[in-house]
mmCIF file of C-alpha atoms in Angstrom:
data_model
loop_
_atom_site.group_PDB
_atom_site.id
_atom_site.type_symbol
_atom_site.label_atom_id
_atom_site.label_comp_id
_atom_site.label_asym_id
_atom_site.label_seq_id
_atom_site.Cartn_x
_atom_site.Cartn_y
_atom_site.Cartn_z
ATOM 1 C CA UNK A 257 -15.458 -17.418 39.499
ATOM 2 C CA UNK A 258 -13.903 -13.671 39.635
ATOM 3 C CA UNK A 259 -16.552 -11.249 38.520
ATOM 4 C CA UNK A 260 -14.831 -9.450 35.327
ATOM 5 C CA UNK A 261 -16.480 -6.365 35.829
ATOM 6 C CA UNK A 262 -14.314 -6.346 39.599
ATOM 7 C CA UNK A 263 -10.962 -6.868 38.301
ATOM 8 C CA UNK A 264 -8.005 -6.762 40.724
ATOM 9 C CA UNK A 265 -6.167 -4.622 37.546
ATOM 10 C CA UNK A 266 -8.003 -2.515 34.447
ATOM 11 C CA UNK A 267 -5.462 -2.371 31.796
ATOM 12 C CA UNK A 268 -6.634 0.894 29.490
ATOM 13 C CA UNK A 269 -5.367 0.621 26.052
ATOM 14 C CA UNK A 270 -4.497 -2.570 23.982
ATOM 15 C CA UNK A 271 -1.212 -2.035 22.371
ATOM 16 C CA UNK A 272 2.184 -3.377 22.587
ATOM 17 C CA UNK A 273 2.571 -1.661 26.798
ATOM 18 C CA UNK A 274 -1.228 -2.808 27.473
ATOM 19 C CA UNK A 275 -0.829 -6.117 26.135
ATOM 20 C CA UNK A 276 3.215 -6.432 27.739
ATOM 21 C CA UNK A 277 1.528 -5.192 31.177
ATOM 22 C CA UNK A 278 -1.442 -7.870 30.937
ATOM 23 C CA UNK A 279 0.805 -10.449 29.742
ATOM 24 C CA UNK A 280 2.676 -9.616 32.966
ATOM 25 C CA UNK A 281 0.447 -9.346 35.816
ATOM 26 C CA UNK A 282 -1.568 -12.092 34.586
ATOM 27 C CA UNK A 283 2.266 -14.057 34.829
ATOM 28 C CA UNK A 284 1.941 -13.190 38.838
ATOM 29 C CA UNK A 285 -1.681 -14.600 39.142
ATOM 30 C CA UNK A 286 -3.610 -11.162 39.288
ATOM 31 C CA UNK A 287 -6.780 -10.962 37.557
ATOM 32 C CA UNK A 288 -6.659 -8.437 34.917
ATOM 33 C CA UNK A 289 -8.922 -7.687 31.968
ATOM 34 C CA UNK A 290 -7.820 -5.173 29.055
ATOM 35 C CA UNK A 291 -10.102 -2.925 27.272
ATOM 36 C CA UNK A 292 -9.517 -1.702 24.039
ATOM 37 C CA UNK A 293 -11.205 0.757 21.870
ATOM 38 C CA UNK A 294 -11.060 -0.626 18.597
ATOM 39 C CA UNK A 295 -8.839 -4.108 18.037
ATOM 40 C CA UNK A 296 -5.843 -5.320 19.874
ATOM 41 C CA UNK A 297 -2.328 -3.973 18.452
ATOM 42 C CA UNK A 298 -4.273 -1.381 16.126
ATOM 43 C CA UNK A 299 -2.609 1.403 17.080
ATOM 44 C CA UNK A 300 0.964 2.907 16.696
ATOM 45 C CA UNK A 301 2.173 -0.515 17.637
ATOM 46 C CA UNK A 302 0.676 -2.286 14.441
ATOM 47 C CA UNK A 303 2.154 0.352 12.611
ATOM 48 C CA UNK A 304 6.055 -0.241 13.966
ATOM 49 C CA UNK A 305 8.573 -1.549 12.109
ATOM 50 C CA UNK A 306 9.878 -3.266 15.274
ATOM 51 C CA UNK A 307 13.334 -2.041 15.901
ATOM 52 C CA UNK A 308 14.854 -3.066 18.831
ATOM 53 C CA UNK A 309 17.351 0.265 18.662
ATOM 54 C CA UNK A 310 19.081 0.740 22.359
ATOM 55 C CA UNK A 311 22.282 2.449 21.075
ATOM 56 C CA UNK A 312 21.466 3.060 17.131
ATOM 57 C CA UNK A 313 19.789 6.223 18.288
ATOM 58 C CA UNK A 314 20.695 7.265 21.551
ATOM 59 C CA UNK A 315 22.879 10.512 21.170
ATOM 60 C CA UNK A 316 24.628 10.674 24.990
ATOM 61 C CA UNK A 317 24.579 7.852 27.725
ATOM 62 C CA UNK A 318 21.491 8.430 30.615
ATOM 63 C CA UNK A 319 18.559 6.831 32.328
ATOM 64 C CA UNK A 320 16.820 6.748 28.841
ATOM 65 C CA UNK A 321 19.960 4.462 27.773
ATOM 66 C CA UNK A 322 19.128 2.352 30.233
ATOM 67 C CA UNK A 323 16.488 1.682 30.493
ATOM 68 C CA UNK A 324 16.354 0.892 26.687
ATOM 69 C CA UNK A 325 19.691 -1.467 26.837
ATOM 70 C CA UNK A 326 17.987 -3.645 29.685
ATOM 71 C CA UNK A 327 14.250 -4.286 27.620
ATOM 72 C CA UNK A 328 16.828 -5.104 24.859
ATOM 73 C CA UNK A 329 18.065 -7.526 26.877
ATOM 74 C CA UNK A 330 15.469 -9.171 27.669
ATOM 75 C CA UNK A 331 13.877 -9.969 24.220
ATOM 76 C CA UNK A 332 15.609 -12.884 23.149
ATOM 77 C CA UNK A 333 14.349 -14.917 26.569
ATOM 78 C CA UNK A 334 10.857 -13.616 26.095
ATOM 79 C CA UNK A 335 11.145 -14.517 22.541
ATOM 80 C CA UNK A 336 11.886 -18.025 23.518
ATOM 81 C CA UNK A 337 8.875 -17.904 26.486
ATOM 82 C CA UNK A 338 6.573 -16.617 24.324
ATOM 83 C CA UNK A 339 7.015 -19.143 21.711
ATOM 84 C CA UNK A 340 6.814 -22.051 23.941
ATOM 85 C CA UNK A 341 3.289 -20.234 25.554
ATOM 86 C CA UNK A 342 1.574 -19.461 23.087
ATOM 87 C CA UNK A 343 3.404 -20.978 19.748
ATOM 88 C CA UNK A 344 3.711 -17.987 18.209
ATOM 89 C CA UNK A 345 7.672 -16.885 16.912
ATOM 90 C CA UNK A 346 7.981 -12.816 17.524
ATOM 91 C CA UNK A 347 10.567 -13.311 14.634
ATOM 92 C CA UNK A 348 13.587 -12.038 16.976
ATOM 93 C CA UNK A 349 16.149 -10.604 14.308
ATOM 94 C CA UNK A 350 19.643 -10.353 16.246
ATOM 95 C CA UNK A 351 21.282 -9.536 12.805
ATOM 96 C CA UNK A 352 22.094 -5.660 14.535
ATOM 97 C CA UNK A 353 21.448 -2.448 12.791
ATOM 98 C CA UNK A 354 23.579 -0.141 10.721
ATOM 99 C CA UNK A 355 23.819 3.786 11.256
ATOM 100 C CA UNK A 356 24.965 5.133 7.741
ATOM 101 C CA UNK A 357 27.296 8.129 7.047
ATOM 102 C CA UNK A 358 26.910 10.299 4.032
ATOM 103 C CA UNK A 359 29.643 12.555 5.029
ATOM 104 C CA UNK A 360 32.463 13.359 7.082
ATOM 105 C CA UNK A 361 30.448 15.442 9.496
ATOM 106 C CA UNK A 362 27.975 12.242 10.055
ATOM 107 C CA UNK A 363 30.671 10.252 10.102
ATOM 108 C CA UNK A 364 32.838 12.101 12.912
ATOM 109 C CA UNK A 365 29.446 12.219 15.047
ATOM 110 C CA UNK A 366 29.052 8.593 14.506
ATOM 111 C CA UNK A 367 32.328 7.732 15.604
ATOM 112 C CA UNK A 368 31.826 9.566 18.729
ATOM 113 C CA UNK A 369 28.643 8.245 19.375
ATOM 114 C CA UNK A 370 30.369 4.326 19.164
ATOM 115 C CA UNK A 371 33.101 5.719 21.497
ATOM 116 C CA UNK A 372 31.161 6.211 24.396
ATOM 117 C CA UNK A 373 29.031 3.449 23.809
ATOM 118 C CA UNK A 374 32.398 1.370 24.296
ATOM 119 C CA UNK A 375 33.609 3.262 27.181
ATOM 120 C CA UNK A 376 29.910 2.005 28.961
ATOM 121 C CA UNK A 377 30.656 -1.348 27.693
ATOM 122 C CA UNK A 378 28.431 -1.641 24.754
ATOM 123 C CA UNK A 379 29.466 -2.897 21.337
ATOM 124 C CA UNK A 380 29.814 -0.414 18.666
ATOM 125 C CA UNK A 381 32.208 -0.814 15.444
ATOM 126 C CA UNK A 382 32.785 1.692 13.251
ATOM 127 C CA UNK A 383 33.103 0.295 9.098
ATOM 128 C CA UNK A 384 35.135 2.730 7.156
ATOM 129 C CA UNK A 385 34.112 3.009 3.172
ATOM 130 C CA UNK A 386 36.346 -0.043 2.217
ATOM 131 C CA UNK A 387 34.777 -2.099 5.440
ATOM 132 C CA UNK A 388 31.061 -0.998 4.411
ATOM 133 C CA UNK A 389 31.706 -2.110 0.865
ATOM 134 C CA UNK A 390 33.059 -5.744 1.492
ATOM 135 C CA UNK A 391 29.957 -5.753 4.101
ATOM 136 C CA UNK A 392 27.248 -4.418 2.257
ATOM 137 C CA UNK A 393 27.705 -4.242 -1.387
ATOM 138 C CA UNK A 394 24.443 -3.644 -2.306
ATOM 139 C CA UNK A 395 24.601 0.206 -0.645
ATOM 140 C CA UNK A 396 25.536 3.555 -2.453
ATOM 141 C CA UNK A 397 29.227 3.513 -3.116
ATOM 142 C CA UNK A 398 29.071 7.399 -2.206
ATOM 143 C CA UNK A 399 28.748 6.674 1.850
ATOM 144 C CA UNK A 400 31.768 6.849 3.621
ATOM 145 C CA UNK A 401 31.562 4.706 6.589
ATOM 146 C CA UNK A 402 28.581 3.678 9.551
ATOM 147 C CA UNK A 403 28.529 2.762 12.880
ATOM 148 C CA UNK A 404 27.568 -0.960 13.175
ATOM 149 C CA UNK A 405 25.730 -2.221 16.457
ATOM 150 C CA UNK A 406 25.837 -5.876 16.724
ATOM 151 C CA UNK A 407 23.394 -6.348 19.755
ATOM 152 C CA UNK A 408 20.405 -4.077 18.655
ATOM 153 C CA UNK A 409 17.991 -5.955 16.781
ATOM 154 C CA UNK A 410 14.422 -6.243 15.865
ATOM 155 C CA UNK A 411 11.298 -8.765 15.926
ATOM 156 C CA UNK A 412 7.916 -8.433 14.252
ATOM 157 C CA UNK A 413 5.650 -5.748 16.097
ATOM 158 C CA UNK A 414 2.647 -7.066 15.063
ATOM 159 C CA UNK A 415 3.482 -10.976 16.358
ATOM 160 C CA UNK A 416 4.689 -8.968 19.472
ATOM 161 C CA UNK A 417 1.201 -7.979 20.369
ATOM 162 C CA UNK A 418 -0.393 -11.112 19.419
ATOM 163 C CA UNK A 419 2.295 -13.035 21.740
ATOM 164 C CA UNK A 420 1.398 -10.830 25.121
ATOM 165 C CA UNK A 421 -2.414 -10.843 23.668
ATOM 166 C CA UNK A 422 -2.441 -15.145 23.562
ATOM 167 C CA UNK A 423 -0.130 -15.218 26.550
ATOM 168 C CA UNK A 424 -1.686 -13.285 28.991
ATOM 169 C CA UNK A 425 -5.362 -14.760 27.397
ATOM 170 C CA UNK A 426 -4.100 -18.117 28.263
ATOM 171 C CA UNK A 427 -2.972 -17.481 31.739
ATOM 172 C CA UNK A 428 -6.370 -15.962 32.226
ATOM 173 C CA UNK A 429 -6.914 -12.628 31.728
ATOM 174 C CA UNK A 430 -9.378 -11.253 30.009
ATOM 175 C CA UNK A 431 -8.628 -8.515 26.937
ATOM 176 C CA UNK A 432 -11.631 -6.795 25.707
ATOM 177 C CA UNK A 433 -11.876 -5.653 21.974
ATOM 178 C CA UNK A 434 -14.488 -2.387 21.052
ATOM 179 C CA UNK A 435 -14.889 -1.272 24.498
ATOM 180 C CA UNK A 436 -14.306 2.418 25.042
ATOM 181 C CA UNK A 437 -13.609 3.637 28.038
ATOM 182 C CA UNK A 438 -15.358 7.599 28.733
ATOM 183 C CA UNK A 439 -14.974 8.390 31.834
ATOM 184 C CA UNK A 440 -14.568 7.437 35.826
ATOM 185 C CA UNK A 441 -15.636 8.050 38.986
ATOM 186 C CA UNK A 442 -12.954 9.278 41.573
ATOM 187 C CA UNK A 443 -13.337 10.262 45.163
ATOM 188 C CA UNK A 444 -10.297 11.188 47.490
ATOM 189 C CA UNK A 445 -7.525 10.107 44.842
ATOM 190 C CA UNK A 446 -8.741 6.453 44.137
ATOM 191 C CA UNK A 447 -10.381 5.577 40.864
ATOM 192 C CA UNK A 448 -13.852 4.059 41.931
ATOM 193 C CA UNK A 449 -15.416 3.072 38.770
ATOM 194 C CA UNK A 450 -14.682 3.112 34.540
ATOM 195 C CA UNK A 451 -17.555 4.010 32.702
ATOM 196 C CA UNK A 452 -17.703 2.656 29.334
ATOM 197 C CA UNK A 453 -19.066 1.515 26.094
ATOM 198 C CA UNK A 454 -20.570 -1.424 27.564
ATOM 199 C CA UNK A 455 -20.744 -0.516 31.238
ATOM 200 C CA UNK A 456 -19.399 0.135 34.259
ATOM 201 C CA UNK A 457 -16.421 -1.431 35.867
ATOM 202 C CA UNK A 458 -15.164 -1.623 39.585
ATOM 203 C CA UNK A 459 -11.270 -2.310 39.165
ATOM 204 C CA UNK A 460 -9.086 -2.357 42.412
ATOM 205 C CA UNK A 461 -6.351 -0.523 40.583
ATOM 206 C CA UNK A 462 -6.058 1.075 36.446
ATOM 207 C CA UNK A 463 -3.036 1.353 34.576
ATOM 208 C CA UNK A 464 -3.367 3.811 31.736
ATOM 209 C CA UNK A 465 -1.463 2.773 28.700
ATOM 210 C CA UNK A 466 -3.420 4.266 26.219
ATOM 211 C CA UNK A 467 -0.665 5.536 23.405
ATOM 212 C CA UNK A 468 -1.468 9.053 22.076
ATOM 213 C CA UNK A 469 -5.019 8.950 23.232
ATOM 214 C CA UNK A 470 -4.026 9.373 27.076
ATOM 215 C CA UNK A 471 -3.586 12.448 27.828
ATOM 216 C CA UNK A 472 -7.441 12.507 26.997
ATOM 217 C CA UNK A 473 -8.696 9.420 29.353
ATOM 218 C CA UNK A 474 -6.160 11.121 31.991
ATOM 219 C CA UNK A 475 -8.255 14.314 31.616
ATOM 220 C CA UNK A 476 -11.837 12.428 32.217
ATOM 221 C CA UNK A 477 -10.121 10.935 35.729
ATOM 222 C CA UNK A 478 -8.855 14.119 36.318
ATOM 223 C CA UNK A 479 -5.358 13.841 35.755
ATOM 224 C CA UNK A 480 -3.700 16.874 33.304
ATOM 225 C CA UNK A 481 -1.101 14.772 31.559
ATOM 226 C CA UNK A 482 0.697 16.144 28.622
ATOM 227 C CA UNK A 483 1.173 13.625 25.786
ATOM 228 C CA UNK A 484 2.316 15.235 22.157
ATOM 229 C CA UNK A 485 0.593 12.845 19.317
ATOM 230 C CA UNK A 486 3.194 12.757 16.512
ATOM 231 C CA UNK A 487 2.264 10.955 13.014
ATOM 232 C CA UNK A 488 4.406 8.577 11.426
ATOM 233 C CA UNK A 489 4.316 7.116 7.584
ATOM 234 C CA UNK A 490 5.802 4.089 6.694
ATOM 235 C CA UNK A 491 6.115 1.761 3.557
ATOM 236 C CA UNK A 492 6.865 -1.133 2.499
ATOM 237 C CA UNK A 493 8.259 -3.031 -0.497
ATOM 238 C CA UNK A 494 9.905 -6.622 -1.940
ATOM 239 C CA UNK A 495 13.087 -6.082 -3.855
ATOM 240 C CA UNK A 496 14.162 -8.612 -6.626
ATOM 241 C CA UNK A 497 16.453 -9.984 -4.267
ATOM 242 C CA UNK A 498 18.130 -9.557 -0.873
ATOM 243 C CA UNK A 499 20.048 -6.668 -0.594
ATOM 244 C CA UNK A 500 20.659 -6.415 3.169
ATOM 245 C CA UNK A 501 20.421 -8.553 6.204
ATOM 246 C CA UNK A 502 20.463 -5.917 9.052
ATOM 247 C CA UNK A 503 18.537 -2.718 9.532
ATOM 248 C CA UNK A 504 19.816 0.484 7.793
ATOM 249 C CA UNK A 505 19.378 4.148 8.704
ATOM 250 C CA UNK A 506 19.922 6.879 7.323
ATOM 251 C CA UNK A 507 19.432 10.569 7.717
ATOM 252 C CA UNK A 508 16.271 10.409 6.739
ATOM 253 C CA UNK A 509 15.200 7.446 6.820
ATOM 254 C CA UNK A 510 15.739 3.529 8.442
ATOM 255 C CA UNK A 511 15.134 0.333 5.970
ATOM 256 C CA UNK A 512 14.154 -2.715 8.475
ATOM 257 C CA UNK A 513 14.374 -6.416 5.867
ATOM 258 C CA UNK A 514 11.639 -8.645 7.230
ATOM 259 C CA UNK A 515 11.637 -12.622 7.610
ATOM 260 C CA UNK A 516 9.359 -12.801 4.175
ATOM 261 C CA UNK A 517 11.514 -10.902 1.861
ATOM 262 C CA UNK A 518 9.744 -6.980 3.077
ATOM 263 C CA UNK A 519 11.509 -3.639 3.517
ATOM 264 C CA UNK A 520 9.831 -1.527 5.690
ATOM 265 C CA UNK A 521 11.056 2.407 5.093
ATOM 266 C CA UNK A 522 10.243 4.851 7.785
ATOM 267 C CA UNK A 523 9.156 7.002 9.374
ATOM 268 C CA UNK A 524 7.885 10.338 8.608
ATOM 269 C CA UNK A 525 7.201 12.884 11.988
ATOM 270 C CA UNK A 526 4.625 15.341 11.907
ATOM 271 C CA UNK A 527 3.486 16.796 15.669
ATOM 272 C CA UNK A 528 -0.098 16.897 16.766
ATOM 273 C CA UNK A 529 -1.539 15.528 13.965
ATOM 274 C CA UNK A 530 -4.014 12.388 14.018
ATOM 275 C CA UNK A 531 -5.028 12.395 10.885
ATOM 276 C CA UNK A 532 -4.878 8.875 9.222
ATOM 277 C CA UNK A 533 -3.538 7.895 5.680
ATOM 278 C CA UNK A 534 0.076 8.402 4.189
ATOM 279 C CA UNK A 535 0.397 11.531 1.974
ATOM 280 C CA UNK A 536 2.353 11.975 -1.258
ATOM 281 C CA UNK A 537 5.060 13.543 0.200
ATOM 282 C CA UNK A 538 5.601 11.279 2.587
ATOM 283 C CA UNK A 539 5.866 8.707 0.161
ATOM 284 C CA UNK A 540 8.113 10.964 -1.903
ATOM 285 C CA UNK A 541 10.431 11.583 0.182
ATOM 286 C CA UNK A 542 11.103 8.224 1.812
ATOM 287 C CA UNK A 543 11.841 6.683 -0.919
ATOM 288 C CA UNK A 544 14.429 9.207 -2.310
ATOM 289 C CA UNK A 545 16.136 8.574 0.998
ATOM 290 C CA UNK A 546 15.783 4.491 0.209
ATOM 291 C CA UNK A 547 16.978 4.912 -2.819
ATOM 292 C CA UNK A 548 19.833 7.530 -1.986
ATOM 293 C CA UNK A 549 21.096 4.549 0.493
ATOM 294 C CA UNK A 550 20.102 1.600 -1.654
ATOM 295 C CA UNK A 551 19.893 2.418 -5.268
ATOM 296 C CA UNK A 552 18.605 -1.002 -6.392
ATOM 297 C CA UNK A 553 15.768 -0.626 -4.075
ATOM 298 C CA UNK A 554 14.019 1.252 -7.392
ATOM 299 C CA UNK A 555 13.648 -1.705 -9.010
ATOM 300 C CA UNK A 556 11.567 -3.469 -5.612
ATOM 301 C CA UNK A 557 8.028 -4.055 -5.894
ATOM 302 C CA UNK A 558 5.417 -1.573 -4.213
ATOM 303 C CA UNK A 559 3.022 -3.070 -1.376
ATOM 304 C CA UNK A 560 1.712 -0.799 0.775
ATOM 305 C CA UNK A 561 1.900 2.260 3.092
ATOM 306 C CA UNK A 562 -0.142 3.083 6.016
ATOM 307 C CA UNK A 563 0.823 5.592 9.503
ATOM 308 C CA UNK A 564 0.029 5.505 13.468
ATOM 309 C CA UNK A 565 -0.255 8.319 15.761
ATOM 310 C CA UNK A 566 2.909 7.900 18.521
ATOM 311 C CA UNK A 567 2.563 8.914 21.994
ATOM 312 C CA UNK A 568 5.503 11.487 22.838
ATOM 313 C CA UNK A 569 6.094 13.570 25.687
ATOM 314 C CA UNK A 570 7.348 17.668 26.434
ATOM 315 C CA UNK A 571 10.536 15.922 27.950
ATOM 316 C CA UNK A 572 11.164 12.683 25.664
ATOM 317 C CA UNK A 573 10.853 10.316 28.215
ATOM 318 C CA UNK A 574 7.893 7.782 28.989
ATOM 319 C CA UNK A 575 6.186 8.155 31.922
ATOM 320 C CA UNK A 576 6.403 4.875 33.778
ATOM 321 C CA UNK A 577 4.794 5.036 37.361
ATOM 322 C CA UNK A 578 1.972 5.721 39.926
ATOM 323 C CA UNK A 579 -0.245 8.791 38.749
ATOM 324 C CA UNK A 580 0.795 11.978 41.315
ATOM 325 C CA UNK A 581 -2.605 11.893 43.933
ATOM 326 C CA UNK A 582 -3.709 9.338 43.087
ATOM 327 C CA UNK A 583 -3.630 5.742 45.132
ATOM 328 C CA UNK A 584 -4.566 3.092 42.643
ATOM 329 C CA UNK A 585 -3.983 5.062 39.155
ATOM 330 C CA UNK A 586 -0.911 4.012 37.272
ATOM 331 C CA UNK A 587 0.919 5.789 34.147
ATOM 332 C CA UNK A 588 2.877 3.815 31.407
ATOM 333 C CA UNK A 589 2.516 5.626 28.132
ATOM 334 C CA UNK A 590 5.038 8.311 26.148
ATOM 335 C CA UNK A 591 7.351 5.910 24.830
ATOM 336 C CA UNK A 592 7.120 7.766 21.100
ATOM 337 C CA UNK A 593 9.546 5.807 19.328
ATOM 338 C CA UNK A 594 10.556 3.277 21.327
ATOM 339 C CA UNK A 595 7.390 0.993 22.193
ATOM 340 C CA UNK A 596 8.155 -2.042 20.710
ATOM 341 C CA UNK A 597 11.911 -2.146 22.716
ATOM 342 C CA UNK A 598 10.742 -0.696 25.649
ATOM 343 C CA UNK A 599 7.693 -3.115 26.041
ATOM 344 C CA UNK A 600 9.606 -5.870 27.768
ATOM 345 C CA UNK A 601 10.955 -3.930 30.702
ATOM 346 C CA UNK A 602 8.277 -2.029 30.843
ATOM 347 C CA UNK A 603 5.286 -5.301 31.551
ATOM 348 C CA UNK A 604 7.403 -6.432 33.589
ATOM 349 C CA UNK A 605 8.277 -2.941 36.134
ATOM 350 C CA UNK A 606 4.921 -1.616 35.793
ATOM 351 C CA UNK A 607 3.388 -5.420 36.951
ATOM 352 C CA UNK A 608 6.139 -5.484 39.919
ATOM 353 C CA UNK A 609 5.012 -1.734 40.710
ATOM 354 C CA UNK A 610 2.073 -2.837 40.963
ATOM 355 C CA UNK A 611 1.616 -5.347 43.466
ATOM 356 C CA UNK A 612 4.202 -3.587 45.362
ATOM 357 C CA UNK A 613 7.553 -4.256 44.226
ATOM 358 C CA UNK A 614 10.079 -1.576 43.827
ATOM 359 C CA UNK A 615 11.606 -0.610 40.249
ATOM 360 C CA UNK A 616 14.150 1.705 40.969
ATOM 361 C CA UNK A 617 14.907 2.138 37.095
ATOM 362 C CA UNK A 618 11.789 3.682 37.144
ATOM 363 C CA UNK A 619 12.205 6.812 39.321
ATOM 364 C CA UNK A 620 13.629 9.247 36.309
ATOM 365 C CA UNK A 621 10.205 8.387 34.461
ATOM 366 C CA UNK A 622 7.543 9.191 37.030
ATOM 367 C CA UNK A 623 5.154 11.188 35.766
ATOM 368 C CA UNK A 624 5.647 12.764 39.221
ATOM 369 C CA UNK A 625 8.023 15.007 37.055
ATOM 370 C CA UNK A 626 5.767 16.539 34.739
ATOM 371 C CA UNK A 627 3.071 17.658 37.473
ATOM 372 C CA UNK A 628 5.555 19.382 39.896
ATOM 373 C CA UNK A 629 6.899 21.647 36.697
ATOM 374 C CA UNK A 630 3.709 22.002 35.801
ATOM 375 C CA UNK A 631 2.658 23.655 38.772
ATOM 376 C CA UNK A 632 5.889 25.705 38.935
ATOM 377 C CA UNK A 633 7.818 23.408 41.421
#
């Protein structure tokens, strides 16, 4: 029997990338066990509303794109694997999402925005007032148009984690709750030990995928990586009725309708700030933004609101890769956003990465990148 405390792979952090990376590597047969400060999913990734946004948000076409348009592509197969694994249904949504216009300015840089996403060969229609209002009755009568995107989608982020969690459980690995990791020992680039809560482990390689809280395990191995913790707020409520099937955003705001009759609203943005709870404000304004976009969303019942601390970067992109100097450290963290889409693709590169297969899609995302400007290179 393997000795646990001698994994092949230590998987730091037990979110949606930890539990995608486990899930993964424990697919190809290595032994892997996960530890995990507090519980599994607890994070930022319990506290996503689960978008699946490749396009809905992405301003101009590059590596970011994607790398975000092939993890889309590859949820509604793992949706399908998962569920015949472990039972559980992700609750894949492939309804698309809707980018709202309030004015002719949004509306001209929406209509841009769908133009090159059909020149790359993306879908991407644009609803004019008259279109949005046979479509979607139910929204304000003052918006003049939005950019519809058929193939971005959404699935429950919380069902997400518990999927890679059973999956990679079941094909063996082992994914430890309450177990802190403090510090290391490292000699000549290679990470010899992980001290922790309950001990000492001897892994033959570490991938860090610890959300906002890496930058400060990267620190205790020696590593200066810069992660930027930024705070989101969220709500949620149950209209009367159904008033949409797809996701909505706005300006200030994105509604996301959930398989039990939920809206989620979100999601606030405040910079280094890990504070927990929602405040007023927050609360304030989201819901004048809901109710700008949906006005019979006033009459919905109240359920709950709650935040999660999202791991961003100085550049915006994740860092997805072997740690610089390091021979058996590896990086997948800074997704911000975009965890819950970019969980698929990333499992699955960071496990090839790691027993030795080459990711090409990868090499704009090393966190090679951030050292050599650091040190003025």
């Amino acid at each position: 029997m393997a000795d646990r405390r001698k994994p092949e792979v230590a998987v730091i952090g037990g979110g949606v990338i930890g539990t995608s990376i486990a899930y993964q590597l424990a697919k190809k047969g290595v032994e892997v066990t996960l530890l995990e400060k507090g519980r599994l999913g607890g994070g930022a990734s319990n506290a996503a509303a689960g978008m699946l946004g490749a396009q809905v948000e992405s301003d101009f076409p590059g590596p970011m794109v994607e790398l975000c348009l092939e993890s889309r592509r590859m949820f509604p197969a793992l949706s399908r694997e998962l569920k015949e694994r472990t039972g559980l249904d992700i609750e894949w949504n492939g309804s698309g999402l809707l980018r709202l216009a309030g004015d002719s300015e949004e509306a001209n840089q929406l209509e841009e925005r769908g133009r090159w996403q059909r020149e790359r060969g993306e879908r991407a229609e644009w609803w004019n007032r008259e279109t949005l209002r046979r479509r979607e009755p139910d929204l304000d009568s003052s918006l003049v148009g939005g950019l519809y995107i058929p193939d971005d989608s959404q699935v429950s982020a919380p069902r997400l984690v518990q999927a890679f969690s059973q999956g990679a459980t079941l094909l063996g690995a082992e994914l430890l709750e309450g177990v802190e990791v403090q510090g290391g020992v490292v000699d000549r680039g290679r990470v010899l030990e992980l001290t922790t809560s309950i001990g000492r482990f001897s892994p033959g390689s570490v991938v860090l995928a610890a959300g906002a809280w890496a930058g400060f395990l990267a620190g205790e191995l020696g590593l200066d990586l810069p992660v930027v913790p930024v705070k989101g707020e969220s709500l949620a409520v149950r209209p009367t009725r159904p008033l949409f099937d797809r996701t909505l955003f706005g300006n200030g705001c994105y509604l996301v309708p959930k398989a039990d009759g939920r809206v989620i609203i979100g999601a606030t943005e405040i910079r280094q700030d890990f504070t927990p709870g929602v405040s007023g404000e927050a609360i304030q304004t989201l819901l004048a933004e809901a109710f700008r976009l949906v006005p019979e969303l006033r009459e919905a019942e109240w359920l709950r609101s709650w935040s999660g601390v999202r791991p961003g970067t100085v550049d915006g992109l994740p860092y997805l890769g072997a740690a610089p100097g390091f021979t058996n450290l590896w990086i997948a963290g800074g997704h911000f956003r975009n965890g819950i889409l970019l969980s698929a693709v990333t499992g699955k590169g960071m496990a090839d990465l790691i027993t030795e297969n080459p990711v090409t899609t990868f090499t704009p995302f090393s966190p090679e990148r951030v050292m050599v400007s650091m040190k003025g290179g």
